[in-house]
Amino acid sequence: MSTPTQSQIKAVVFTGERRAELADWSFDDTPPTHDQIVGRTLVSLISPGTELNAIFDTPAHPPRTCGYAAIMEIESVGENVTGFRPGDRVHCMGQHQARNRTVQGHVVRVPNGLDPRVAIFSRLMGVSWTTLSTTDARPNERVLVVGLGIVGNLAAQIFAASGYRVTAVDPVESRRVQANSVGIRDTRASIDPNDPADKQQYAIAIDCTGHEGAVLNAIKTVRKGGEMVLVGVPWKKRAPVDAFDIFHAIFHGYVHLRSGWEWELPNSASDFRPHSITDNLTAALAWLNEGRVKVDGLYSVVSPKDAQAAYMALLEQKAGPLSMLFDWTA
């Protein structure tokens, strides 16, 4: 058995409330065994939702690292790894650090020639792909996507690419323009649930905001027996909405209200459970490679040295890129 060894690598470290910096961090340098894979990170993706709300914008805490997704180039593999070898580029749910260690079951091959800066968005596509995999709505039915941050933008794209008629709503003009630029034609600043053209007309409404006022409006647009899916996390109370109003709209609209929890699906498919996180990521990578989903103009690439500025820019929600990537190759 190999003796554990530690080396120092560069990583984005969260050192306190709204504090992120590039610093040295310990890394397990033991040669990979069994099904383990070790590689150098090419790019890592900031999650504008989870990382900002659960880690960056929180009271002071001991220094820690985190991460949401990474594309890495494999350096070495364990003796039981099959189908992957050094030099392969793979997607993993890795950390913001110069190297990552994971297991074979948690990596997906990046198609040859696909830019890692594009491939990384398969992770955020996977968030709403679970909803696509589990919905009772069928192609050509109407879909309402509420919120055009990066998750909502990608949700609108994958439903449109699957043959649904998508309407996307966001009060921020720049986000609507970004959605138009990647092919989402019907974008609006708001939606009136009392308008006969929209009232109870959508097979499914997907909220990507976590805003209770937006959810209540969306529920009223769902057809009888349709679905209201909560993809956006309600991190805090944002509107004076009474629970009675939501219950009333659900009950009298015969709406199925459910979570958009990504991990409703297993990591890998099995008998009688054909849909999985891994399959969704694989499909997302293929669609990015084919150009069925586009991310041009939706992100900025920054150095890990500029982590503090990157997180603050996303936190302040200024007009600009919907997401940011750390480039670990510079």
mmCIF file of N, CA, C and O in Angstrom, residues 246-319:
data_model
loop_
_atom_site.group_PDB
_atom_site.id
_atom_site.type_symbol
_atom_site.label_atom_id
_atom_site.label_comp_id
_atom_site.label_asym_id
_atom_site.label_seq_id
_atom_site.Cartn_x
_atom_site.Cartn_y
_atom_site.Cartn_z
ATOM 1 N N ILE A 246 -50.165 30.864 -2.686
ATOM 2 C CA ILE A 246 -49.532 29.775 -3.451
ATOM 3 C C ILE A 246 -50.394 28.516 -3.385
ATOM 4 O O ILE A 246 -50.642 27.852 -4.403
ATOM 5 N N PHE A 247 -50.884 28.175 -2.174
ATOM 6 C CA PHE A 247 -51.729 26.984 -2.035
ATOM 7 C C PHE A 247 -52.996 27.104 -2.879
ATOM 8 O O PHE A 247 -53.418 26.150 -3.536
ATOM 9 N N HIS A 248 -53.582 28.276 -2.869
ATOM 10 C CA HIS A 248 -54.820 28.502 -3.608
ATOM 11 C C HIS A 248 -54.587 28.295 -5.107
ATOM 12 O O HIS A 248 -55.383 27.629 -5.799
ATOM 13 N N ALA A 249 -53.491 28.871 -5.608
ATOM 14 C CA ALA A 249 -53.198 28.752 -7.038
ATOM 15 C C ALA A 249 -52.901 27.306 -7.423
ATOM 16 O O ALA A 249 -53.317 26.837 -8.490
ATOM 17 N N ILE A 250 -52.202 26.580 -6.571
ATOM 18 C CA ILE A 250 -51.886 25.175 -6.851
ATOM 19 C C ILE A 250 -53.156 24.322 -6.849
ATOM 20 O O ILE A 250 -53.418 23.555 -7.782
ATOM 21 N N PHE A 251 -53.954 24.471 -5.787
ATOM 22 C CA PHE A 251 -55.123 23.607 -5.622
ATOM 23 C C PHE A 251 -56.135 23.838 -6.735
ATOM 24 O O PHE A 251 -56.615 22.887 -7.369
ATOM 25 N N HIS A 252 -56.470 25.104 -6.999
ATOM 26 C CA HIS A 252 -57.511 25.395 -7.973
ATOM 27 C C HIS A 252 -57.015 25.302 -9.418
ATOM 28 O O HIS A 252 -57.831 25.278 -10.345
ATOM 29 N N GLY A 253 -55.703 25.240 -9.602
ATOM 30 C CA GLY A 253 -55.158 25.039 -10.939
ATOM 31 C C GLY A 253 -54.775 23.605 -11.207
ATOM 32 O O GLY A 253 -54.305 23.282 -12.302
ATOM 33 N N TYR A 254 -54.962 22.726 -10.191
ATOM 34 C CA TYR A 254 -54.621 21.302 -10.327
ATOM 35 C C TYR A 254 -53.161 21.134 -10.760
ATOM 36 O O TYR A 254 -52.824 20.276 -11.588
ATOM 37 N N VAL A 255 -52.296 21.951 -10.169
ATOM 38 C CA VAL A 255 -50.887 21.996 -10.565
ATOM 39 C C VAL A 255 -50.068 21.016 -9.730
ATOM 40 O O VAL A 255 -50.252 20.904 -8.513
ATOM 41 N N HIS A 256 -49.156 20.325 -10.391
ATOM 42 C CA HIS A 256 -48.214 19.456 -9.687
ATOM 43 C C HIS A 256 -46.965 20.279 -9.365
ATOM 44 O O HIS A 256 -46.183 20.613 -10.262
ATOM 45 N N LEU A 257 -46.786 20.613 -8.104
ATOM 46 C CA LEU A 257 -45.621 21.378 -7.653
ATOM 47 C C LEU A 257 -44.554 20.406 -7.192
ATOM 48 O O LEU A 257 -44.822 19.512 -6.382
ATOM 49 N N ARG A 258 -43.336 20.562 -7.736
ATOM 50 C CA ARG A 258 -42.272 19.647 -7.332
ATOM 51 C C ARG A 258 -40.913 20.321 -7.366
ATOM 52 O O ARG A 258 -40.729 21.374 -7.970
ATOM 53 N N SER A 259 -40.002 19.691 -6.692
ATOM 54 C CA SER A 259 -38.631 20.184 -6.661
ATOM 55 C C SER A 259 -37.946 19.894 -7.987
ATOM 56 O O SER A 259 -38.249 18.910 -8.663
ATOM 57 N N GLY A 260 -36.999 20.759 -8.331
ATOM 58 C CA GLY A 260 -36.157 20.512 -9.499
ATOM 59 C C GLY A 260 -34.811 19.968 -9.076
ATOM 60 O O GLY A 260 -33.815 20.172 -9.782
ATOM 61 N N TRP A 261 -34.774 19.267 -7.943
ATOM 62 C CA TRP A 261 -33.528 18.742 -7.386
ATOM 63 C C TRP A 261 -32.806 17.870 -8.404
ATOM 64 O O TRP A 261 -33.330 16.852 -8.856
ATOM 65 N N GLU A 262 -31.606 18.306 -8.766
ATOM 66 C CA GLU A 262 -30.822 17.618 -9.788
ATOM 67 C C GLU A 262 -30.564 16.159 -9.440
ATOM 68 O O GLU A 262 -30.592 15.276 -10.309
ATOM 69 N N TRP A 263 -30.298 15.882 -8.159
ATOM 70 C CA TRP A 263 -29.880 14.546 -7.752
ATOM 71 C C TRP A 263 -31.045 13.607 -7.476
ATOM 72 O O TRP A 263 -30.889 12.588 -6.809
ATOM 73 N N GLU A 264 -32.213 13.956 -8.023
ATOM 74 C CA GLU A 264 -33.316 13.001 -8.031
ATOM 75 C C GLU A 264 -32.919 11.764 -8.827
ATOM 76 O O GLU A 264 -33.408 10.660 -8.590
ATOM 77 N N LEU A 265 -32.013 11.953 -9.785
ATOM 78 C CA LEU A 265 -31.516 10.850 -10.595
ATOM 79 C C LEU A 265 -30.268 10.251 -9.953
ATOM 80 O O LEU A 265 -29.494 10.957 -9.304
ATOM 81 N N PRO A 266 -30.029 8.957 -10.156
ATOM 82 C CA PRO A 266 -28.790 8.345 -9.649
ATOM 83 C C PRO A 266 -27.592 8.797 -10.466
ATOM 84 O O PRO A 266 -27.739 9.299 -11.585
ATOM 85 N N ASN A 267 -26.405 8.601 -9.926
ATOM 86 C CA ASN A 267 -25.206 8.971 -10.668
ATOM 87 C C ASN A 267 -25.052 8.121 -11.928
ATOM 88 O O ASN A 267 -24.637 8.626 -12.973
ATOM 89 N N SER A 268 -25.394 6.842 -11.835
ATOM 90 C CA SER A 268 -25.275 5.936 -12.989
ATOM 91 C C SER A 268 -26.591 5.211 -13.218
ATOM 92 O O SER A 268 -27.343 4.949 -12.268
ATOM 93 N N ALA A 269 -26.865 4.876 -14.468
ATOM 94 C CA ALA A 269 -28.101 4.180 -14.813
ATOM 95 C C ALA A 269 -28.047 2.729 -14.334
ATOM 96 O O ALA A 269 -26.974 2.151 -14.121
ATOM 97 N N SER A 270 -29.227 2.140 -14.163
ATOM 98 C CA SER A 270 -29.333 0.729 -13.782
ATOM 99 C C SER A 270 -30.641 0.183 -14.356
ATOM 100 O O SER A 270 -31.441 0.930 -14.925
ATOM 101 N N ASP A 271 -30.870 -1.114 -14.210
ATOM 102 C CA ASP A 271 -32.126 -1.694 -14.674
ATOM 103 C C ASP A 271 -33.298 -0.963 -14.047
ATOM 104 O O ASP A 271 -33.323 -0.724 -12.827
ATOM 105 N N PHE A 272 -34.253 -0.597 -14.849
ATOM 106 C CA PHE A 272 -35.476 0.095 -14.450
ATOM 107 C C PHE A 272 -35.256 1.546 -14.034
ATOM 108 O O PHE A 272 -36.196 2.244 -13.676
ATOM 109 N N ARG A 273 -34.020 2.009 -14.069
ATOM 110 C CA ARG A 273 -33.719 3.427 -13.832
ATOM 111 C C ARG A 273 -32.757 3.888 -14.925
ATOM 112 O O ARG A 273 -31.548 4.022 -14.716
ATOM 113 N N PRO A 274 -33.286 4.082 -16.138
ATOM 114 C CA PRO A 274 -32.433 4.326 -17.303
ATOM 115 C C PRO A 274 -31.814 5.711 -17.355
ATOM 116 O O PRO A 274 -30.856 5.911 -18.105
ATOM 117 N N HIS A 275 -32.350 6.678 -16.620
ATOM 118 C CA HIS A 275 -31.821 8.039 -16.669
ATOM 119 C C HIS A 275 -30.856 8.260 -15.504
ATOM 120 O O HIS A 275 -31.076 7.772 -14.394
ATOM 121 N N SER A 276 -29.790 9.001 -15.769
ATOM 122 C CA SER A 276 -28.782 9.206 -14.732
ATOM 123 C C SER A 276 -28.051 10.526 -14.935
ATOM 124 O O SER A 276 -28.095 11.131 -16.010
ATOM 125 N N ILE A 277 -27.358 10.966 -13.898
ATOM 126 C CA ILE A 277 -26.533 12.169 -13.965
ATOM 127 C C ILE A 277 -25.444 12.001 -15.025
ATOM 128 O O ILE A 277 -25.197 12.904 -15.832
ATOM 129 N N THR A 278 -24.793 10.842 -15.037
ATOM 130 C CA THR A 278 -23.716 10.600 -15.995
ATOM 131 C C THR A 278 -24.228 10.638 -17.432
ATOM 132 O O THR A 278 -23.602 11.246 -18.315
ATOM 133 N N ASP A 279 -25.382 10.025 -17.675
ATOM 134 C CA ASP A 279 -25.947 10.046 -19.024
ATOM 135 C C ASP A 279 -26.303 11.469 -19.442
ATOM 136 O O ASP A 279 -26.115 11.855 -20.607
ATOM 137 N N ASN A 280 -26.839 12.251 -18.510
ATOM 138 C CA ASN A 280 -27.201 13.632 -18.827
ATOM 139 C C ASN A 280 -25.963 14.465 -19.162
ATOM 140 O O ASN A 280 -25.978 15.274 -20.097
ATOM 141 N N LEU A 281 -24.892 14.278 -18.404
ATOM 142 C CA LEU A 281 -23.653 15.006 -18.692
ATOM 143 C C LEU A 281 -23.082 14.598 -20.047
ATOM 144 O O LEU A 281 -22.586 15.444 -20.803
ATOM 145 N N THR A 282 -23.154 13.313 -20.349
ATOM 146 C CA THR A 282 -22.654 12.833 -21.632
ATOM 147 C C THR A 282 -23.445 13.452 -22.784
ATOM 148 O O THR A 282 -22.872 13.902 -23.787
ATOM 149 N N ALA A 283 -24.758 13.485 -22.640
ATOM 150 C CA ALA A 283 -25.600 14.084 -23.671
ATOM 151 C C ALA A 283 -25.343 15.583 -23.783
ATOM 152 O O ALA A 283 -25.293 16.131 -24.893
ATOM 153 N N ALA A 284 -25.171 16.248 -22.636
ATOM 154 C CA ALA A 284 -24.908 17.686 -22.653
ATOM 155 C C ALA A 284 -23.605 17.994 -23.382
ATOM 156 O O ALA A 284 -23.527 18.945 -24.173
ATOM 157 N N LEU A 285 -22.578 17.204 -23.138
ATOM 158 C CA LEU A 285 -21.305 17.394 -23.838
ATOM 159 C C LEU A 285 -21.478 17.210 -25.344
ATOM 160 O O LEU A 285 -20.902 17.959 -26.144
ATOM 161 N N ALA A 286 -22.270 16.225 -25.727
ATOM 162 C CA ALA A 286 -22.507 15.990 -27.150
ATOM 163 C C ALA A 286 -23.238 17.169 -27.785
ATOM 164 O O ALA A 286 -22.895 17.601 -28.890
ATOM 165 N N TRP A 287 -24.221 17.721 -27.101
ATOM 166 C CA TRP A 287 -24.977 18.845 -27.640
ATOM 167 C C TRP A 287 -24.114 20.094 -27.740
ATOM 168 O O TRP A 287 -24.244 20.865 -28.695
ATOM 169 N N LEU A 288 -23.247 20.303 -26.774
ATOM 170 C CA LEU A 288 -22.312 21.427 -26.858
ATOM 171 C C LEU A 288 -21.366 21.236 -28.033
ATOM 172 O O LEU A 288 -21.050 22.177 -28.762
ATOM 173 N N ASN A 289 -20.919 20.014 -28.228
ATOM 174 C CA ASN A 289 -20.000 19.720 -29.315
ATOM 175 C C ASN A 289 -20.671 19.909 -30.678
ATOM 176 O O ASN A 289 -20.041 20.355 -31.651
ATOM 177 N N GLU A 290 -21.960 19.596 -30.755
ATOM 178 C CA GLU A 290 -22.707 19.723 -32.007
ATOM 179 C C GLU A 290 -23.223 21.146 -32.241
ATOM 180 O O GLU A 290 -23.722 21.449 -33.331
ATOM 181 N N GLY A 291 -23.135 21.998 -31.218
ATOM 182 C CA GLY A 291 -23.645 23.354 -31.346
ATOM 183 C C GLY A 291 -25.135 23.475 -31.130
ATOM 184 O O GLY A 291 -25.736 24.525 -31.412
ATOM 185 N N ARG A 292 -25.778 22.435 -30.621
ATOM 186 C CA ARG A 292 -27.216 22.512 -30.341
ATOM 187 C C ARG A 292 -27.493 23.427 -29.152
ATOM 188 O O ARG A 292 -28.585 23.991 -29.035
ATOM 189 N N VAL A 293 -26.527 23.541 -28.265
ATOM 190 C CA VAL A 293 -26.571 24.499 -27.159
ATOM 191 C C VAL A 293 -25.334 25.368 -27.269
ATOM 192 O O VAL A 293 -24.227 24.855 -27.498
ATOM 193 N N LYS A 294 -25.510 26.668 -27.113
ATOM 194 C CA LYS A 294 -24.415 27.629 -27.313
ATOM 195 C C LYS A 294 -24.146 28.402 -26.028
ATOM 196 O O LYS A 294 -25.075 28.734 -25.273
ATOM 197 N N VAL A 295 -22.881 28.693 -25.800
ATOM 198 C CA VAL A 295 -22.516 29.472 -24.616
ATOM 199 C C VAL A 295 -21.686 30.699 -24.963
ATOM 200 O O VAL A 295 -21.225 31.411 -24.067
ATOM 201 N N ASP A 296 -21.496 30.972 -26.241
ATOM 202 C CA ASP A 296 -20.738 32.155 -26.643
ATOM 203 C C ASP A 296 -21.367 33.414 -26.053
ATOM 204 O O ASP A 296 -22.577 33.629 -26.159
ATOM 205 N N GLY A 297 -20.535 34.237 -25.431
ATOM 206 C CA GLY A 297 -21.003 35.486 -24.869
ATOM 207 C C GLY A 297 -21.648 35.374 -23.502
ATOM 208 O O GLY A 297 -22.076 36.383 -22.932
ATOM 209 N N LEU A 298 -21.714 34.155 -22.943
ATOM 210 C CA LEU A 298 -22.373 33.972 -21.654
ATOM 211 C C LEU A 298 -21.412 33.946 -20.472
ATOM 212 O O LEU A 298 -21.850 33.958 -19.325
ATOM 213 N N TYR A 299 -20.105 33.916 -20.742
ATOM 214 C CA TYR A 299 -19.148 33.754 -19.648
ATOM 215 C C TYR A 299 -17.891 34.569 -19.906
ATOM 216 O O TYR A 299 -17.623 35.018 -21.024
ATOM 217 N N SER A 300 -17.124 34.738 -18.844
ATOM 218 C CA SER A 300 -15.788 35.331 -18.936
ATOM 219 C C SER A 300 -14.784 34.349 -18.367
ATOM 220 O O SER A 300 -15.112 33.548 -17.474
ATOM 221 N N VAL A 301 -13.562 34.410 -18.877
ATOM 222 C CA VAL A 301 -12.470 33.577 -18.377
ATOM 223 C C VAL A 301 -11.540 34.468 -17.560
ATOM 224 O O VAL A 301 -11.102 35.519 -18.037
ATOM 225 N N VAL A 302 -11.260 34.060 -16.334
ATOM 226 C CA VAL A 302 -10.420 34.861 -15.450
ATOM 227 C C VAL A 302 -9.322 33.991 -14.859
ATOM 228 O O VAL A 302 -9.412 32.765 -14.846
ATOM 229 N N SER A 303 -8.294 34.649 -14.368
ATOM 230 C CA SER A 303 -7.222 33.945 -13.668
ATOM 231 C C SER A 303 -7.664 33.636 -12.241
ATOM 232 O O SER A 303 -8.370 34.437 -11.620
ATOM 233 N N PRO A 304 -7.263 32.493 -11.698
ATOM 234 C CA PRO A 304 -7.557 32.218 -10.286
ATOM 235 C C PRO A 304 -7.013 33.302 -9.352
ATOM 236 O O PRO A 304 -7.529 33.474 -8.246
ATOM 237 N N LYS A 305 -6.001 34.039 -9.822
ATOM 238 C CA LYS A 305 -5.475 35.141 -9.015
ATOM 239 C C LYS A 305 -6.518 36.232 -8.795
ATOM 240 O O LYS A 305 -6.426 37.008 -7.853
ATOM 241 N N ASP A 306 -7.517 36.274 -9.681
ATOM 242 C CA ASP A 306 -8.547 37.301 -9.608
ATOM 243 C C ASP A 306 -9.848 36.758 -9.022
ATOM 244 O O ASP A 306 -10.947 37.257 -9.319
ATOM 245 N N ALA A 307 -9.734 35.758 -8.177
ATOM 246 C CA ALA A 307 -10.923 35.105 -7.623
ATOM 247 C C ALA A 307 -11.819 36.083 -6.868
ATOM 248 O O ALA A 307 -13.040 36.071 -7.026
ATOM 249 N N GLN A 308 -11.230 36.935 -6.056
ATOM 250 C CA GLN A 308 -12.028 37.862 -5.269
ATOM 251 C C GLN A 308 -12.897 38.752 -6.162
ATOM 252 O O GLN A 308 -14.099 38.901 -5.937
ATOM 253 N N ALA A 309 -12.299 39.329 -7.177
ATOM 254 C CA ALA A 309 -13.037 40.208 -8.085
ATOM 255 C C ALA A 309 -14.119 39.427 -8.837
ATOM 256 O O ALA A 309 -15.224 39.944 -9.069
ATOM 257 N N ALA A 310 -13.829 38.188 -9.202
ATOM 258 C CA ALA A 310 -14.794 37.381 -9.950
ATOM 259 C C ALA A 310 -16.033 37.096 -9.112
ATOM 260 O O ALA A 310 -17.175 37.254 -9.574
ATOM 261 N N TYR A 311 -15.830 36.675 -7.872
ATOM 262 C CA TYR A 311 -16.974 36.369 -7.016
ATOM 263 C C TYR A 311 -17.776 37.620 -6.689
ATOM 264 O O TYR A 311 -19.019 37.578 -6.650
ATOM 265 N N MET A 312 -17.114 38.736 -6.459
ATOM 266 C CA MET A 312 -17.831 39.966 -6.154
ATOM 267 C C MET A 312 -18.665 40.422 -7.350
ATOM 268 O O MET A 312 -19.795 40.890 -7.194
ATOM 269 N N ALA A 313 -18.118 40.291 -8.551
ATOM 270 C CA ALA A 313 -18.855 40.703 -9.746
ATOM 271 C C ALA A 313 -20.128 39.871 -9.906
ATOM 272 O O ALA A 313 -21.203 40.404 -10.230
ATOM 273 N N LEU A 314 -20.045 38.565 -9.664
ATOM 274 C CA LEU A 314 -21.219 37.710 -9.767
ATOM 275 C C LEU A 314 -22.207 37.998 -8.641
ATOM 276 O O LEU A 314 -23.427 37.972 -8.841
ATOM 277 N N LEU A 315 -21.689 38.278 -7.461
ATOM 278 C CA LEU A 315 -22.559 38.571 -6.323
ATOM 279 C C LEU A 315 -23.368 39.839 -6.551
ATOM 280 O O LEU A 315 -24.550 39.920 -6.207
ATOM 281 N N GLU A 316 -22.736 40.845 -7.132
ATOM 282 C CA GLU A 316 -23.406 42.130 -7.354
ATOM 283 C C GLU A 316 -24.340 42.112 -8.553
ATOM 284 O O GLU A 316 -25.092 43.064 -8.776
ATOM 285 N N GLN A 317 -24.300 41.033 -9.333
ATOM 286 C CA GLN A 317 -25.216 40.822 -10.458
ATOM 287 C C GLN A 317 -25.244 42.006 -11.426
ATOM 288 O O GLN A 317 -26.300 42.447 -11.890
ATOM 289 N N LYS A 318 -24.088 42.522 -11.733
ATOM 290 C CA LYS A 318 -24.000 43.592 -12.718
ATOM 291 C C LYS A 318 -24.232 43.024 -14.111
ATOM 292 O O LYS A 318 -24.056 41.836 -14.359
ATOM 293 N N ALA A 319 -24.650 43.899 -15.008
ATOM 294 C CA ALA A 319 -24.815 43.454 -16.392
ATOM 295 C C ALA A 319 -23.464 42.961 -16.900
ATOM 296 O O ALA A 319 -22.429 43.600 -16.708
#
